[in-house]
């Protein structure tokens, strides 16, 4: 009896603390349940739909609860620029999700790290991208190699009489090949896809677990949840997944170590090589406790692969779907490509002339609205937003997804209309509300690469091929929401234009 009363007392204290102290200090939002917060809402409704509905009810700032953790979400574009951009340092932290302790190699890498570890490694990664040719012709050539390989493969299939294409698989391996050549230095073969399938499985699982409701709910207290039904199975899958990707990355790094000349002055040709050389240089100089450890390397590779593959391949898949569903857009793109390109390969030099193609890419990114809930940030000092005092260490995010569908910025937001990004003279322009890569200090590190890929693949695929539906197999365009939003499985017909 005594024990029961103590438990009841503790529960009462918890509830008072939860509802009357913690909750009151933050902007209002949907009613959370004790322990699981608002995650119960995601069981039947996709997370982005829930957040949109709550935003319509509570306005441009609100609080939602992921299990026991409150997340403040901000939805107004100007407020986002005034906070996440103008006061960037205050929002540059990351939610220190406990789950990273078993789901990934801790709070390391590029996406989930903070402080000097994050800053130095982000700077290093951007430097490696530049050294590998981003912003110069060299990276364009890497990307074009894979775009041309895809074009050649598709032409061969058309000649062989193929009438139905599972084109997502082809986009997927092309983009996988680019990020693999940047991280590990080799491309994938279409004849033997085993290697790609293995790496892709790891990336898919990372995104899947990251978006899982069970994961979100047990996050803060996984050491207890892991013994409960349902949670137990997910916990085991995640532990097995970690072993699998550690073996995979370990193998890649070991192969590099075997072949590398750490003293050579030659420019590295991939990320692992650049990292190992940099690590060696710091060790040789006697720099103690530098942020370029082996664990950090694994974690950064995982982040680059996961963030750099699925995102871009899925956006391109949506682009193909939208131009099939909007044949007049396909025709306008192709008229522009006929005028400026003809049957040659389009390059970055052509970008300035291809206003309608640029607008189509931008609109595909906006409408596909890839990231249903942005990666949570953390305030690094007390801030005030729209009259709400937000204490230091609050988990917070700029909800890109509601901005991209906001009728204030994009009237008729659910329709595909590239013209919205053309001015009176037909020139492409990108308004500040178009922020698929987010903004501020934690904005997407791969934005430059992704933009290059999206432009070169879109321009060249639309120039070379006409895309359509396969008779009797309509494309539903249904949105499958997980860590990112992918289209339901689809097939298409393709005919050569030149
Ligand atoms: C269409 C493609 C892509 C989209 C829409 C996209 C979107 C995003 C978004 C919304 C974030 C979170 C920003 C925030 O926290 O506010 C992010 C972060 C990140 N992205 Fe991307 N991304 C794409 C492609 C890529 C590529 C190609 C790479 C790498 C090669 C990449 C690497 C990263 C990394 C490392 C971060 C974490 C940055 C940090 O925390 O400092 N992304 N991305």
PDB file of C-alpha atoms in Angstrom, residues 111-271:
ATOM      1  CA  UNK A 111      24.312  15.891 -38.939  1.00  0.00           C
ATOM      2  CA  UNK A 112      24.049  15.182 -35.197  1.00  0.00           C
ATOM      3  CA  UNK A 113      27.316  16.612 -33.847  1.00  0.00           C
ATOM      4  CA  UNK A 114      27.736  20.040 -32.241  1.00  0.00           C
ATOM      5  CA  UNK A 115      30.416  22.529 -31.228  1.00  0.00           C
ATOM      6  CA  UNK A 116      34.009  22.352 -32.482  1.00  0.00           C
ATOM      7  CA  UNK A 117      33.596  18.708 -33.593  1.00  0.00           C
ATOM      8  CA  UNK A 118      30.760  19.707 -35.935  1.00  0.00           C
ATOM      9  CA  UNK A 119      32.262  23.042 -37.007  1.00  0.00           C
ATOM     10  CA  UNK A 120      35.690  21.645 -37.935  1.00  0.00           C
ATOM     11  CA  UNK A 121      34.261  18.593 -39.658  1.00  0.00           C
ATOM     12  CA  UNK A 122      31.622  20.562 -41.583  1.00  0.00           C
ATOM     13  CA  UNK A 123      34.321  22.983 -42.750  1.00  0.00           C
ATOM     14  CA  UNK A 124      36.575  20.053 -43.678  1.00  0.00           C
ATOM     15  CA  UNK A 125      33.801  18.278 -45.641  1.00  0.00           C
ATOM     16  CA  UNK A 126      33.000  21.444 -47.605  1.00  0.00           C
ATOM     17  CA  UNK A 127      36.711  21.893 -48.319  1.00  0.00           C
ATOM     18  CA  UNK A 128      36.981  18.287 -49.562  1.00  0.00           C
ATOM     19  CA  UNK A 129      33.957  18.837 -51.843  1.00  0.00           C
ATOM     20  CA  UNK A 130      35.673  21.917 -53.277  1.00  0.00           C
ATOM     21  CA  UNK A 131      38.977  20.070 -53.697  1.00  0.00           C
ATOM     22  CA  UNK A 132      37.127  17.265 -55.457  1.00  0.00           C
ATOM     23  CA  UNK A 133      35.939  19.854 -57.955  1.00  0.00           C
ATOM     24  CA  UNK A 134      32.644  21.311 -56.695  1.00  0.00           C
ATOM     25  CA  UNK A 135      32.224  24.750 -58.260  1.00  0.00           C
ATOM     26  CA  UNK A 136      34.597  23.727 -61.032  1.00  0.00           C
ATOM     27  CA  UNK A 137      34.306  21.495 -64.087  1.00  0.00           C
ATOM     28  CA  UNK A 138      35.742  18.459 -62.320  1.00  0.00           C
ATOM     29  CA  UNK A 139      32.653  17.783 -60.174  1.00  0.00           C
ATOM     30  CA  UNK A 140      30.414  18.497 -63.153  1.00  0.00           C
ATOM     31  CA  UNK A 141      32.301  15.777 -65.051  1.00  0.00           C
ATOM     32  CA  UNK A 142      31.774  13.289 -62.208  1.00  0.00           C
ATOM     33  CA  UNK A 143      28.041  13.992 -62.231  1.00  0.00           C
ATOM     34  CA  UNK A 144      27.794  13.970 -66.021  1.00  0.00           C
ATOM     35  CA  UNK A 145      29.570  10.595 -66.211  1.00  0.00           C
ATOM     36  CA  UNK A 146      26.687   9.070 -64.285  1.00  0.00           C
ATOM     37  CA  UNK A 147      24.015  11.053 -66.145  1.00  0.00           C
ATOM     38  CA  UNK A 148      25.474   9.889 -69.472  1.00  0.00           C
ATOM     39  CA  UNK A 149      25.717   6.290 -68.219  1.00  0.00           C
ATOM     40  CA  UNK A 150      22.000   6.464 -67.386  1.00  0.00           C
ATOM     41  CA  UNK A 151      21.159   7.941 -70.799  1.00  0.00           C
ATOM     42  CA  UNK A 152      23.171   5.226 -72.597  1.00  0.00           C
ATOM     43  CA  UNK A 153      21.579   2.475 -70.532  1.00  0.00           C
ATOM     44  CA  UNK A 154      18.061   3.819 -71.211  1.00  0.00           C
ATOM     45  CA  UNK A 155      18.708   4.119 -74.958  1.00  0.00           C
ATOM     46  CA  UNK A 156      19.977   0.540 -75.028  1.00  0.00           C
ATOM     47  CA  UNK A 157      16.856  -0.657 -73.220  1.00  0.00           C
ATOM     48  CA  UNK A 158      14.599   1.257 -75.617  1.00  0.00           C
ATOM     49  CA  UNK A 159      16.397  -0.335 -78.578  1.00  0.00           C
ATOM     50  CA  UNK A 160      15.986  -3.745 -76.958  1.00  0.00           C
ATOM     51  CA  UNK A 161      12.209  -3.170 -76.917  1.00  0.00           C
ATOM     52  CA  UNK A 162      11.656  -2.311 -73.223  1.00  0.00           C
ATOM     53  CA  UNK A 163       8.342  -0.500 -72.861  1.00  0.00           C
ATOM     54  CA  UNK A 164       8.045  -0.290 -69.074  1.00  0.00           C
ATOM     55  CA  UNK A 165      10.771   1.271 -66.911  1.00  0.00           C
ATOM     56  CA  UNK A 166      11.201   1.103 -63.174  1.00  0.00           C
ATOM     57  CA  UNK A 167      13.039   4.389 -63.513  1.00  0.00           C
ATOM     58  CA  UNK A 168      13.429   5.075 -59.814  1.00  0.00           C
ATOM     59  CA  UNK A 169      15.865   2.163 -59.553  1.00  0.00           C
ATOM     60  CA  UNK A 170      17.950   3.700 -62.323  1.00  0.00           C
ATOM     61  CA  UNK A 171      17.985   7.176 -60.775  1.00  0.00           C
ATOM     62  CA  UNK A 172      18.782   5.576 -57.467  1.00  0.00           C
ATOM     63  CA  UNK A 173      21.906   3.753 -58.634  1.00  0.00           C
ATOM     64  CA  UNK A 174      23.069   6.832 -60.617  1.00  0.00           C
ATOM     65  CA  UNK A 175      22.922   9.135 -57.587  1.00  0.00           C
ATOM     66  CA  UNK A 176      24.313   6.346 -55.393  1.00  0.00           C
ATOM     67  CA  UNK A 177      27.223   6.054 -57.786  1.00  0.00           C
ATOM     68  CA  UNK A 178      28.018   9.768 -57.539  1.00  0.00           C
ATOM     69  CA  UNK A 179      28.051   9.877 -53.738  1.00  0.00           C
ATOM     70  CA  UNK A 180      29.984   6.608 -53.632  1.00  0.00           C
ATOM     71  CA  UNK A 181      32.627   7.978 -55.978  1.00  0.00           C
ATOM     72  CA  UNK A 182      32.934  11.046 -53.730  1.00  0.00           C
ATOM     73  CA  UNK A 183      33.097   9.113 -50.455  1.00  0.00           C
ATOM     74  CA  UNK A 184      34.846   5.861 -51.453  1.00  0.00           C
ATOM     75  CA  UNK A 185      36.287   6.576 -54.891  1.00  0.00           C
ATOM     76  CA  UNK A 186      34.433   4.123 -57.141  1.00  0.00           C
ATOM     77  CA  UNK A 187      31.176   4.001 -59.087  1.00  0.00           C
ATOM     78  CA  UNK A 188      28.626   1.209 -59.201  1.00  0.00           C
ATOM     79  CA  UNK A 189      28.084  -1.147 -62.084  1.00  0.00           C
ATOM     80  CA  UNK A 190      24.607  -1.707 -63.534  1.00  0.00           C
ATOM     81  CA  UNK A 191      25.582  -5.273 -64.489  1.00  0.00           C
ATOM     82  CA  UNK A 192      26.238  -6.359 -60.913  1.00  0.00           C
ATOM     83  CA  UNK A 193      24.265  -4.262 -58.449  1.00  0.00           C
ATOM     84  CA  UNK A 194      25.129  -6.223 -55.294  1.00  0.00           C
ATOM     85  CA  UNK A 195      27.435  -3.541 -53.877  1.00  0.00           C
ATOM     86  CA  UNK A 196      24.918  -0.778 -54.460  1.00  0.00           C
ATOM     87  CA  UNK A 197      22.050  -2.781 -52.960  1.00  0.00           C
ATOM     88  CA  UNK A 198      24.074  -3.397 -49.800  1.00  0.00           C
ATOM     89  CA  UNK A 199      24.972   0.279 -49.307  1.00  0.00           C
ATOM     90  CA  UNK A 200      21.451   1.367 -50.178  1.00  0.00           C
ATOM     91  CA  UNK A 201      19.915  -1.003 -47.640  1.00  0.00           C
ATOM     92  CA  UNK A 202      21.946   0.689 -44.918  1.00  0.00           C
ATOM     93  CA  UNK A 203      20.861   4.157 -46.054  1.00  0.00           C
ATOM     94  CA  UNK A 204      17.198   3.115 -46.218  1.00  0.00           C
ATOM     95  CA  UNK A 205      17.309   1.669 -42.712  1.00  0.00           C
ATOM     96  CA  UNK A 206      18.920   4.795 -41.299  1.00  0.00           C
ATOM     97  CA  UNK A 207      16.139   6.954 -42.764  1.00  0.00           C
ATOM     98  CA  UNK A 208      13.450   4.451 -41.756  1.00  0.00           C
ATOM     99  CA  UNK A 209      14.563   4.234 -38.127  1.00  0.00           C
ATOM    100  CA  UNK A 210      15.048   8.000 -37.998  1.00  0.00           C
ATOM    101  CA  UNK A 211      11.394   8.485 -38.979  1.00  0.00           C
ATOM    102  CA  UNK A 212       9.945   5.601 -36.932  1.00  0.00           C
ATOM    103  CA  UNK A 213       7.258   6.455 -34.378  1.00  0.00           C
ATOM    104  CA  UNK A 214       8.507   3.714 -32.070  1.00  0.00           C
ATOM    105  CA  UNK A 215      11.975   5.226 -32.196  1.00  0.00           C
ATOM    106  CA  UNK A 216      10.658   8.729 -31.542  1.00  0.00           C
ATOM    107  CA  UNK A 217       8.637   7.535 -28.590  1.00  0.00           C
ATOM    108  CA  UNK A 218      11.299   5.466 -26.846  1.00  0.00           C
ATOM    109  CA  UNK A 219      14.120   7.900 -27.671  1.00  0.00           C
ATOM    110  CA  UNK A 220      14.715   9.440 -24.285  1.00  0.00           C
ATOM    111  CA  UNK A 221      14.273   6.310 -22.167  1.00  0.00           C
ATOM    112  CA  UNK A 222      15.272   3.495 -24.473  1.00  0.00           C
ATOM    113  CA  UNK A 223      16.915   1.545 -21.644  1.00  0.00           C
ATOM    114  CA  UNK A 224      13.409   0.834 -20.264  1.00  0.00           C
ATOM    115  CA  UNK A 225      11.385   0.812 -23.492  1.00  0.00           C
ATOM    116  CA  UNK A 226      13.656  -1.845 -25.022  1.00  0.00           C
ATOM    117  CA  UNK A 227      12.060  -4.514 -22.823  1.00  0.00           C
ATOM    118  CA  UNK A 228       8.480  -3.669 -23.833  1.00  0.00           C
ATOM    119  CA  UNK A 229       6.531  -5.488 -26.562  1.00  0.00           C
ATOM    120  CA  UNK A 230       6.771  -3.756 -30.013  1.00  0.00           C
ATOM    121  CA  UNK A 231       9.735  -1.658 -28.870  1.00  0.00           C
ATOM    122  CA  UNK A 232      11.807  -4.774 -28.200  1.00  0.00           C
ATOM    123  CA  UNK A 233      11.757  -5.833 -31.869  1.00  0.00           C
ATOM    124  CA  UNK A 234      12.671  -2.366 -33.150  1.00  0.00           C
ATOM    125  CA  UNK A 235      15.479  -2.119 -30.617  1.00  0.00           C
ATOM    126  CA  UNK A 236      17.007  -5.395 -31.807  1.00  0.00           C
ATOM    127  CA  UNK A 237      16.692  -4.411 -35.473  1.00  0.00           C
ATOM    128  CA  UNK A 238      18.559  -1.199 -34.765  1.00  0.00           C
ATOM    129  CA  UNK A 239      21.366  -2.953 -32.905  1.00  0.00           C
ATOM    130  CA  UNK A 240      21.734  -5.449 -35.801  1.00  0.00           C
ATOM    131  CA  UNK A 241      21.666  -2.571 -38.275  1.00  0.00           C
ATOM    132  CA  UNK A 242      24.492  -0.827 -36.443  1.00  0.00           C
ATOM    133  CA  UNK A 243      26.657  -3.958 -36.636  1.00  0.00           C
ATOM    134  CA  UNK A 244      25.927  -4.234 -40.361  1.00  0.00           C
ATOM    135  CA  UNK A 245      26.861  -0.665 -41.260  1.00  0.00           C
ATOM    136  CA  UNK A 246      29.923  -0.637 -38.999  1.00  0.00           C
ATOM    137  CA  UNK A 247      31.203  -3.738 -40.848  1.00  0.00           C
ATOM    138  CA  UNK A 248      30.454  -2.129 -44.200  1.00  0.00           C
ATOM    139  CA  UNK A 249      32.208   1.157 -43.403  1.00  0.00           C
ATOM    140  CA  UNK A 250      35.049  -0.656 -41.638  1.00  0.00           C
ATOM    141  CA  UNK A 251      35.659  -2.656 -44.831  1.00  0.00           C
ATOM    142  CA  UNK A 252      35.771   0.487 -46.972  1.00  0.00           C
ATOM    143  CA  UNK A 253      38.179   2.282 -44.647  1.00  0.00           C
ATOM    144  CA  UNK A 254      40.404  -0.814 -44.301  1.00  0.00           C
ATOM    145  CA  UNK A 255      40.713  -1.084 -48.098  1.00  0.00           C
ATOM    146  CA  UNK A 256      41.783   2.559 -48.273  1.00  0.00           C
ATOM    147  CA  UNK A 257      44.305   2.120 -45.482  1.00  0.00           C
ATOM    148  CA  UNK A 258      45.866  -0.808 -47.317  1.00  0.00           C
ATOM    149  CA  UNK A 259      46.456   1.180 -50.503  1.00  0.00           C
ATOM    150  CA  UNK A 260      47.080   4.725 -49.275  1.00  0.00           C
ATOM    151  CA  UNK A 261      50.403   6.570 -49.282  1.00  0.00           C
ATOM    152  CA  UNK A 262      49.841   8.973 -46.383  1.00  0.00           C
ATOM    153  CA  UNK A 263      52.936  11.019 -47.218  1.00  0.00           C
ATOM    154  CA  UNK A 264      52.089  11.553 -50.879  1.00  0.00           C
ATOM    155  CA  UNK A 265      51.484  15.153 -52.023  1.00  0.00           C
ATOM    156  CA  UNK A 266      48.983  14.090 -54.639  1.00  0.00           C
ATOM    157  CA  UNK A 267      45.469  15.543 -54.355  1.00  0.00           C
ATOM    158  CA  UNK A 268      43.131  12.968 -52.730  1.00  0.00           C
ATOM    159  CA  UNK A 269      40.467  11.597 -55.056  1.00  0.00           C
ATOM    160  CA  UNK A 270      37.813  10.762 -52.467  1.00  0.00           C
ATOM    161  CA  UNK A 271      36.625  11.692 -48.971  1.00  0.00           C
TER     162      UNK A 271
END
